[in-house]
mmCIF file of C-alpha atoms in Angstrom:
data_model
loop_
_atom_site.group_PDB
_atom_site.id
_atom_site.type_symbol
_atom_site.label_atom_id
_atom_site.label_comp_id
_atom_site.label_asym_id
_atom_site.label_seq_id
_atom_site.Cartn_x
_atom_site.Cartn_y
_atom_site.Cartn_z
ATOM 1 C CA MET A 2 117.324 105.874 96.730
ATOM 2 C CA PRO A 3 115.117 108.141 98.967
ATOM 3 C CA ASP A 4 112.773 106.896 101.670
ATOM 4 C CA VAL A 5 109.069 106.203 101.162
ATOM 5 C CA LEU A 6 107.235 106.640 104.152
ATOM 6 C CA VAL A 7 104.562 104.085 105.223
ATOM 7 C CA LEU A 8 102.166 104.620 107.846
ATOM 8 C CA VAL A 9 101.810 100.896 109.603
ATOM 9 C CA ASP A 10 98.348 99.996 110.504
ATOM 10 C CA HIS A 11 98.296 97.509 113.363
ATOM 11 C CA ASP A 12 96.200 96.190 115.971
ATOM 12 C CA GLY A 13 99.268 96.599 118.288
ATOM 13 C CA GLU A 14 100.047 92.812 118.442
ATOM 14 C CA ARG A 15 99.907 92.189 114.336
ATOM 15 C CA VAL A 16 100.683 94.048 110.910
ATOM 16 C CA HIS A 17 97.786 94.530 108.759
ATOM 17 C CA LYS A 18 97.670 93.164 105.544
ATOM 18 C CA SER A 19 96.959 96.233 103.872
ATOM 19 C CA THR A 20 100.461 97.601 105.375
ATOM 20 C CA TYR A 21 102.349 95.043 103.138
ATOM 21 C CA GLU A 22 100.521 96.116 100.386
ATOM 22 C CA LEU A 23 101.574 99.696 100.987
ATOM 23 C CA LEU A 24 105.562 98.108 101.661
ATOM 24 C CA ALA A 25 105.251 96.680 98.062
ATOM 25 C CA ALA A 26 104.106 99.787 96.478
ATOM 26 C CA ALA A 27 106.590 101.927 97.788
ATOM 27 C CA ARG A 28 109.079 99.908 96.804
ATOM 28 C CA ARG A 29 108.405 100.913 93.380
ATOM 29 C CA LEU A 30 109.268 104.649 94.581
ATOM 30 C CA GLY A 31 112.043 103.816 96.697
ATOM 31 C CA ASP A 32 113.063 102.558 100.530
ATOM 32 C CA PRO A 33 110.037 101.500 102.496
ATOM 33 C CA ALA A 34 109.992 103.223 105.804
ATOM 34 C CA ALA A 35 107.946 101.711 108.297
ATOM 35 C CA VAL A 36 106.514 104.193 110.386
ATOM 36 C CA VAL A 37 104.991 102.529 113.837
ATOM 37 C CA VAL A 38 102.998 105.061 116.095
ATOM 38 C CA GLY A 39 101.522 102.863 119.110
ATOM 39 C CA THR A 40 102.245 102.411 122.736
ATOM 40 C CA PRO A 41 105.714 101.327 124.498
ATOM 41 C CA GLY A 42 106.432 97.932 122.999
ATOM 42 C CA THR A 43 104.328 97.785 119.950
ATOM 43 C CA ALA A 44 106.975 98.531 117.569
ATOM 44 C CA ALA A 45 109.299 95.625 118.985
ATOM 45 C CA ARG A 46 106.210 93.173 118.012
ATOM 46 C CA LEU A 47 105.898 94.215 114.584
ATOM 47 C CA LYS A 48 109.367 94.901 113.505
ATOM 48 C CA GLU A 49 110.536 91.387 112.355
ATOM 49 C CA SER A 50 107.299 91.193 110.019
ATOM 50 C CA LEU A 51 107.826 94.745 108.405
ATOM 51 C CA ALA A 52 111.452 93.669 107.660
ATOM 52 C CA ARG A 53 110.410 90.554 106.413
ATOM 53 C CA HIS A 54 108.036 92.386 103.761
ATOM 54 C CA GLY A 55 110.699 94.704 102.870
ATOM 55 C CA ALA A 56 111.008 97.599 105.394
ATOM 56 C CA THR A 57 114.633 99.276 104.866
ATOM 57 C CA SER A 58 114.056 101.250 108.166
ATOM 58 C CA VAL A 59 111.190 101.027 111.342
ATOM 59 C CA TYR A 60 110.560 104.971 112.584
ATOM 60 C CA VAL A 61 109.439 103.919 116.411
ATOM 61 C CA ALA A 62 107.344 106.564 117.704
ATOM 62 C CA GLU A 63 106.057 105.273 121.030
ATOM 63 C CA SER A 64 103.640 106.602 124.239
ATOM 64 C CA ASP A 65 101.077 105.842 126.233
ATOM 65 C CA GLU A 66 99.224 109.044 124.541
ATOM 66 C CA ALA A 67 99.260 107.059 120.692
ATOM 67 C CA GLY A 68 96.615 105.148 121.737
ATOM 68 C CA GLU A 69 94.481 107.630 123.469
ATOM 69 C CA PHE A 70 93.654 109.770 120.739
ATOM 70 C CA LEU A 71 92.505 109.494 117.154
ATOM 71 C CA ALA A 72 94.643 110.434 114.080
ATOM 72 C CA THR A 73 96.608 113.161 115.984
ATOM 73 C CA PRO A 74 99.353 111.381 117.012
ATOM 74 C CA ALA A 75 99.925 109.564 113.539
ATOM 75 C CA VAL A 76 99.925 112.636 111.799
ATOM 76 C CA ASP A 77 102.707 114.612 114.406
ATOM 77 C CA VAL A 78 104.344 111.532 113.856
ATOM 78 C CA LEU A 79 104.501 111.698 110.075
ATOM 79 C CA GLU A 80 105.355 115.143 109.736
ATOM 80 C CA LEU A 81 108.260 114.720 111.702
ATOM 81 C CA ALA A 82 109.392 112.032 109.728
ATOM 82 C CA VAL A 83 108.746 113.534 106.564
ATOM 83 C CA ARG A 84 110.973 117.100 108.212
ATOM 84 C CA ASP A 85 113.903 114.268 109.176
ATOM 85 C CA ALA A 86 113.808 111.930 106.105
ATOM 86 C CA CYS A 87 112.882 114.044 102.851
ATOM 87 C CA PRO A 88 110.706 111.138 101.453
ATOM 88 C CA ALA A 89 109.984 110.600 98.049
ATOM 89 C CA ALA A 90 106.343 110.153 98.992
ATOM 90 C CA VAL A 91 104.044 109.043 102.242
ATOM 91 C CA LEU A 92 101.864 106.118 101.847
ATOM 92 C CA VAL A 93 98.961 105.206 104.001
ATOM 93 C CA SER A 94 95.804 102.832 103.304
ATOM 94 C CA ALA A 95 92.951 104.279 102.573
ATOM 95 C CA THR A 96 90.648 103.236 105.478
ATOM 96 C CA THR A 97 88.590 105.862 107.319
ATOM 97 C CA ASP A 98 91.275 106.695 109.567
ATOM 98 C CA GLY A 99 93.897 106.750 106.843
ATOM 99 C CA ARG A 100 92.107 108.914 104.994
ATOM 100 C CA GLU A 101 91.913 111.137 107.563
ATOM 101 C CA VAL A 102 95.422 111.262 108.186
ATOM 102 C CA ALA A 103 96.349 111.608 104.913
ATOM 103 C CA GLY A 104 94.249 114.459 104.655
ATOM 104 C CA ARG A 105 95.551 116.357 107.680
ATOM 105 C CA LEU A 106 99.580 115.640 107.107
ATOM 106 C CA ALA A 107 99.076 117.040 103.481
ATOM 107 C CA VAL A 108 97.297 120.645 104.605
ATOM 108 C CA ARG A 109 100.486 120.514 107.424
ATOM 109 C CA LEU A 110 103.307 119.894 104.661
ATOM 110 C CA ASP A 111 101.474 122.372 102.029
ATOM 111 C CA ALA A 112 101.824 119.431 99.788
ATOM 112 C CA GLY A 113 99.322 117.534 97.386
ATOM 113 C CA LEU A 114 97.446 114.976 98.145
ATOM 114 C CA LEU A 115 95.986 111.911 96.003
ATOM 115 C CA ILE A 116 93.088 109.816 97.559
ATOM 116 C CA ASP A 117 91.834 106.114 96.659
ATOM 117 C CA ALA A 118 94.346 105.260 94.694
ATOM 118 C CA VAL A 119 94.270 101.738 93.194
ATOM 119 C CA ASP A 120 97.909 101.625 91.615
ATOM 120 C CA LEU A 121 101.416 103.445 91.683
ATOM 121 C CA ASP A 122 103.766 103.613 89.147
ATOM 122 C CA SER A 123 107.765 104.034 89.473
ATOM 123 C CA SER A 124 107.451 107.686 88.285
ATOM 124 C CA GLY A 125 104.668 108.263 90.750
ATOM 125 C CA VAL A 126 101.723 108.690 88.883
ATOM 126 C CA VAL A 127 99.012 107.005 90.481
ATOM 127 C CA THR A 128 95.577 105.537 89.201
ATOM 128 C CA GLN A 129 92.668 107.029 91.226
ATOM 129 C CA ILE A 130 88.757 106.182 91.183
ATOM 130 C CA VAL A 131 86.799 108.963 91.256
ATOM 131 C CA PHE A 132 83.411 110.041 91.314
ATOM 132 C CA GLY A 133 81.763 107.413 92.944
ATOM 133 C CA GLY A 134 83.877 105.084 90.473
ATOM 134 C CA ALA A 135 82.553 106.694 87.454
ATOM 135 C CA TYR A 136 85.802 107.556 86.152
ATOM 136 C CA THR A 137 89.229 105.702 86.421
ATOM 137 C CA VAL A 138 92.174 108.985 85.797
ATOM 138 C CA ARG A 139 95.993 108.730 86.587
ATOM 139 C CA SER A 140 97.322 112.190 88.676
ATOM 140 C CA GLU A 141 100.836 113.192 90.244
ATOM 141 C CA VAL A 142 101.463 115.229 92.618
ATOM 142 C CA THR A 143 103.081 118.269 91.654
ATOM 143 C CA HIS A 144 103.809 120.364 94.716
ATOM 144 C CA GLY A 145 105.442 119.404 97.978
ATOM 145 C CA THR A 146 105.527 115.283 99.372
ATOM 146 C CA PRO A 147 103.058 113.248 97.603
ATOM 147 C CA VAL A 148 100.637 111.947 100.402
ATOM 148 C CA ILE A 149 98.831 108.811 99.043
ATOM 149 C CA ALA A 150 96.291 107.045 100.362
ATOM 150 C CA LEU A 151 95.995 103.531 98.456
ATOM 151 C CA ARG A 152 92.900 101.383 98.336
ATOM 152 C CA PRO A 153 93.367 98.336 100.745
ATOM 153 C CA GLY A 154 93.688 95.243 97.937
ATOM 154 C CA ALA A 155 94.697 97.178 95.101
ATOM 155 C CA VAL A 156 98.315 96.023 95.013
ATOM 156 C CA GLU A 157 99.526 92.482 95.809
ATOM 157 C CA PRO A 158 101.758 91.841 99.318
ATOM 158 C CA GLU A 159 104.868 90.112 98.976
ATOM 159 C CA GLU A 160 108.170 88.914 101.042
ATOM 160 C CA HIS A 161 111.089 90.812 100.307
ATOM 161 C CA PRO A 162 113.484 90.124 103.279
ATOM 162 C CA VAL A 163 115.726 92.827 104.639
ATOM 163 C CA ALA A 164 117.512 93.988 107.890
ATOM 164 C CA ALA A 165 115.673 96.783 109.144
ATOM 165 C CA MET A 166 117.254 99.855 110.790
ATOM 166 C CA VAL A 167 115.201 100.986 113.594
ATOM 167 C CA ARG A 168 114.865 104.894 114.408
ATOM 168 C CA GLU A 169 113.489 106.670 117.017
ATOM 169 C CA LEU A 170 110.860 109.321 116.933
ATOM 170 C CA VAL A 171 109.647 111.707 119.976
ATOM 171 C CA VAL A 172 105.797 111.525 120.006
ATOM 172 C CA PRO A 173 104.896 115.063 120.368
ATOM 173 C CA SER A 174 102.745 116.045 123.683
ATOM 174 C CA VAL A 175 98.810 116.305 122.131
ATOM 175 C CA ASP A 176 96.692 119.201 122.657
ATOM 176 C CA PRO A 177 93.402 117.515 124.285
ATOM 177 C CA ALA A 178 91.542 121.071 123.125
ATOM 178 C CA THR A 179 92.284 120.364 119.807
ATOM 179 C CA SER A 180 92.055 116.237 119.286
ATOM 180 C CA ALA A 181 89.694 113.704 119.837
ATOM 181 C CA ARG A 182 90.150 111.825 122.623
ATOM 182 C CA ILE A 183 89.328 107.990 122.581
ATOM 183 C CA THR A 184 86.953 107.333 126.079
ATOM 184 C CA ASP A 185 85.915 103.816 125.229
ATOM 185 C CA ARG A 186 86.797 100.710 123.090
ATOM 186 C CA ARG A 187 84.464 98.228 122.314
ATOM 187 C CA ALA A 188 85.505 95.270 120.910
ATOM 188 C CA SER A 189 83.807 93.742 118.248
ATOM 189 C CA PRO A 190 82.460 90.227 118.142
ATOM 190 C CA ALA A 191 85.621 87.390 117.013
ATOM 191 C CA GLY A 192 84.895 85.165 114.290
ATOM 192 C CA ASP A 193 86.921 82.614 111.768
ATOM 193 C CA ARG A 194 86.103 84.578 108.878
ATOM 194 C CA PRO A 195 89.415 87.110 107.426
ATOM 195 C CA ALA A 196 88.941 90.875 107.942
ATOM 196 C CA LEU A 197 86.497 92.022 105.007
ATOM 197 C CA THR A 198 88.789 94.337 103.967
ATOM 198 C CA GLU A 199 91.850 91.921 104.154
ATOM 199 C CA ALA A 200 89.914 88.648 102.311
ATOM 200 C CA ALA A 201 90.804 87.674 99.110
ATOM 201 C CA VAL A 202 87.481 86.221 98.930
ATOM 202 C CA VAL A 203 83.849 88.311 99.513
ATOM 203 C CA VAL A 204 80.697 87.500 99.072
ATOM 204 C CA SER A 205 78.165 90.073 99.538
ATOM 205 C CA GLY A 206 74.236 89.936 100.207
ATOM 206 C CA GLY A 207 71.514 92.649 98.947
ATOM 207 C CA ARG A 208 68.109 93.414 99.251
ATOM 208 C CA GLY A 209 67.284 90.062 97.188
ATOM 209 C CA VAL A 210 68.369 88.312 100.309
ATOM 210 C CA GLY A 211 65.164 88.923 101.516
ATOM 211 C CA GLY A 212 65.762 89.315 105.420
ATOM 212 C CA ALA A 213 68.431 88.457 108.006
ATOM 213 C CA GLU A 214 67.664 84.844 108.104
ATOM 214 C CA GLY A 215 68.533 85.005 104.356
ATOM 215 C CA PHE A 216 72.148 85.817 105.137
ATOM 216 C CA THR A 217 72.682 82.438 106.478
ATOM 217 C CA VAL A 218 73.237 81.107 102.387
ATOM 218 C CA VAL A 219 75.890 84.067 102.025
ATOM 219 C CA GLU A 220 77.860 83.121 105.107
ATOM 220 C CA GLU A 221 78.303 79.320 104.341
ATOM 221 C CA LEU A 222 79.274 80.211 100.868
ATOM 222 C CA ALA A 223 81.718 82.566 102.255
ATOM 223 C CA ASP A 224 82.532 79.977 104.847
ATOM 224 C CA ALA A 225 83.280 77.026 101.940
ATOM 225 C CA LEU A 226 85.419 79.910 100.003
ATOM 226 C CA GLY A 227 87.053 81.000 102.935
ATOM 227 C CA GLY A 228 86.038 84.376 102.618
ATOM 228 C CA ALA A 229 84.624 87.380 104.126
ATOM 229 C CA VAL A 230 80.848 88.331 104.385
ATOM 230 C CA GLY A 231 79.805 91.698 102.829
ATOM 231 C CA ALA A 232 76.266 93.642 102.729
ATOM 232 C CA SER A 233 74.932 96.654 100.647
ATOM 233 C CA ARG A 234 73.363 99.540 101.826
ATOM 234 C CA ALA A 235 70.580 98.263 101.326
ATOM 235 C CA ALA A 236 70.577 95.096 103.507
ATOM 236 C CA VAL A 237 71.830 97.010 106.111
ATOM 237 C CA ASP A 238 69.357 99.989 106.267
ATOM 238 C CA ALA A 239 66.793 97.084 106.114
ATOM 239 C CA GLY A 240 68.675 95.945 109.042
ATOM 240 C CA TYR A 241 69.658 92.126 107.755
ATOM 241 C CA TYR A 242 73.678 92.422 108.798
ATOM 242 C CA PRO A 243 75.768 95.027 110.853
ATOM 243 C CA HIS A 244 76.823 98.153 109.499
ATOM 244 C CA ARG A 245 80.371 96.649 109.939
ATOM 245 C CA PHE A 246 80.160 94.708 107.085
ATOM 246 C CA GLN A 247 78.771 97.500 104.910
ATOM 247 C CA VAL A 248 80.538 97.225 101.183
ATOM 248 C CA GLY A 249 80.210 100.776 99.360
ATOM 249 C CA GLN A 250 80.842 104.306 99.142
ATOM 250 C CA THR A 251 79.355 104.926 102.631
ATOM 251 C CA GLY A 252 80.921 101.462 104.041
ATOM 252 C CA LYS A 253 84.165 99.555 103.311
ATOM 253 C CA THR A 254 86.256 99.917 100.014
ATOM 254 C CA VAL A 255 87.326 95.959 99.053
ATOM 255 C CA SER A 256 89.467 94.860 96.314
ATOM 256 C CA PRO A 257 89.672 90.806 96.701
ATOM 257 C CA GLN A 258 90.733 88.498 94.029
ATOM 258 C CA LEU A 259 86.845 87.057 94.223
ATOM 259 C CA TYR A 260 83.812 89.188 94.873
ATOM 260 C CA ILE A 261 80.424 87.632 94.583
ATOM 261 C CA ALA A 262 77.309 89.456 94.700
ATOM 262 C CA LEU A 263 74.091 87.669 95.896
ATOM 263 C CA GLY A 264 70.668 89.619 95.388
ATOM 264 C CA ILE A 265 72.616 92.992 94.855
ATOM 265 C CA SER A 266 71.621 94.846 92.014
ATOM 266 C CA GLY A 267 74.482 97.281 91.713
ATOM 267 C CA ALA A 268 73.204 101.085 92.755
ATOM 268 C CA ILE A 269 77.150 103.256 91.896
ATOM 269 C CA GLN A 270 77.327 103.155 95.926
ATOM 270 C CA HIS A 271 77.734 99.821 96.111
ATOM 271 C CA LEU A 272 79.883 99.499 92.926
ATOM 272 C CA ALA A 273 82.084 101.959 93.869
ATOM 273 C CA GLY A 274 82.850 99.919 97.178
ATOM 274 C CA MET A 275 83.819 96.736 95.124
ATOM 275 C CA GLN A 276 84.461 97.418 91.326
ATOM 276 C CA THR A 277 88.578 97.028 91.479
ATOM 277 C CA SER A 278 88.009 93.421 92.348
ATOM 278 C CA ARG A 279 89.950 90.626 90.319
ATOM 279 C CA THR A 280 86.746 88.723 89.490
ATOM 280 C CA ILE A 281 83.520 89.580 90.188
ATOM 281 C CA VAL A 282 80.219 87.286 90.032
ATOM 282 C CA ALA A 283 76.818 88.445 90.160
ATOM 283 C CA VAL A 284 73.490 86.346 91.033
ATOM 284 C CA ASN A 285 70.280 88.372 90.384
ATOM 285 C CA LYS A 286 66.825 87.276 89.265
ATOM 286 C CA ASP A 287 66.687 90.480 87.024
ATOM 287 C CA ALA A 288 68.559 90.239 84.199
ATOM 288 C CA GLU A 289 69.003 93.756 83.662
ATOM 289 C CA ALA A 290 70.394 94.454 87.116
ATOM 290 C CA PRO A 291 73.585 97.232 86.800
ATOM 291 C CA VAL A 292 75.555 94.946 88.539
ATOM 292 C CA PHE A 293 76.011 92.677 85.443
ATOM 293 C CA GLY A 294 77.497 95.434 83.318
ATOM 294 C CA LEU A 295 80.361 95.348 85.890
ATOM 295 C CA ALA A 296 80.331 91.486 86.400
ATOM 296 C CA ASP A 297 82.769 89.082 84.723
ATOM 297 C CA TYR A 298 80.574 86.153 85.322
ATOM 298 C CA GLY A 299 76.608 86.722 85.828
ATOM 299 C CA VAL A 300 73.894 84.431 86.723
ATOM 300 C CA VAL A 301 70.191 85.052 86.328
ATOM 301 C CA GLY A 302 68.477 83.152 88.757
ATOM 302 C CA ASP A 303 67.177 82.820 92.095
ATOM 303 C CA LEU A 304 70.094 83.205 94.909
ATOM 304 C CA PHE A 305 68.689 80.394 97.271
ATOM 305 C CA ALA A 306 68.548 78.056 94.524
ATOM 306 C CA VAL A 307 72.266 79.276 92.673
ATOM 307 C CA ALA A 308 74.169 79.693 96.129
ATOM 308 C CA PRO A 309 73.531 76.596 97.678
ATOM 309 C CA GLN A 310 74.353 74.424 94.776
ATOM 310 C CA LEU A 311 77.959 76.699 94.840
ATOM 311 C CA THR A 312 78.518 75.777 98.309
ATOM 312 C CA GLU A 313 78.075 72.354 97.738
ATOM 313 C CA GLU A 314 80.324 72.233 94.859
ATOM 314 C CA VAL A 315 83.096 74.147 96.262
ATOM 315 C CA THR A 316 82.896 72.061 99.145
ATOM 316 C CA ALA A 317 82.831 68.672 97.567
ATOM 317 C CA ARG A 318 86.121 69.875 95.479
ATOM 318 C CA ARG A 319 87.990 70.765 98.788
ATOM 319 C CA ALA A 320 86.740 67.835 100.404
ATOM 320 C CA ALA A 321 88.419 65.609 97.139
ATOM 321 C CA PRO A 322 91.696 63.784 97.730
#
């Protein structure tokens, strides 16, 4: 079977969950081949977990420059890997960085590009959410090697242990004049909650939370469920919660097993970032709020009355023998 290249999303020490999802999707088209772009020693730390999730090959492209520039090293390496392997497709995660890499790679390869895919079948036909979530379409690349950006959370990761063969690639020298160099790094405050795009449960608050202090009820419910905290654009713009937690068309796209919207009216901008969640629960005072048109379960009521009761019930059930 042909290789399917998967760009590994990692932090240098661990593989992000979205990569395991890509490997599961890649198996529908051929043999998953993980492409690791990083500083020296990165691939050795990641190889075992990649093989455990089905990577039959691991392309290793390591250099000091790989951690100094945005997007360019990954695009360069993927272009080399495509020329070397003639893969059935290239899969990347539809994150901000992933979309950048996918677009640039497709231009270099003169190939078709499919962004924000939420499903992929064995024939290469992709299901996409387009126009801010207004339509669901099925698309297929008819020219060149398909470059597909898959939305995090769209495919269930699964372990599929194999023996991975290592293949070395030389990272081309980056031209600083045409590339964006990383001049500084600032770590976000660490916490015990899962990453927003990788969480199985997301609890988000909107304008209805009323202020930064109101997000306490959102955080308490998220913690009771072992989930992540999100926020609508309205809440972020009002200064209730940091921008890095924004869910929506101009924020992060999530597809958890459970999404709980507290005090979120349901503007299309927000719905575009969470509508592929498996189960959606909405709590809002306004019975006519657009979010109820998408929700699987809706509660018309005060979130400050409903959310604490739900938190208490979840906590009690988890504590029960």
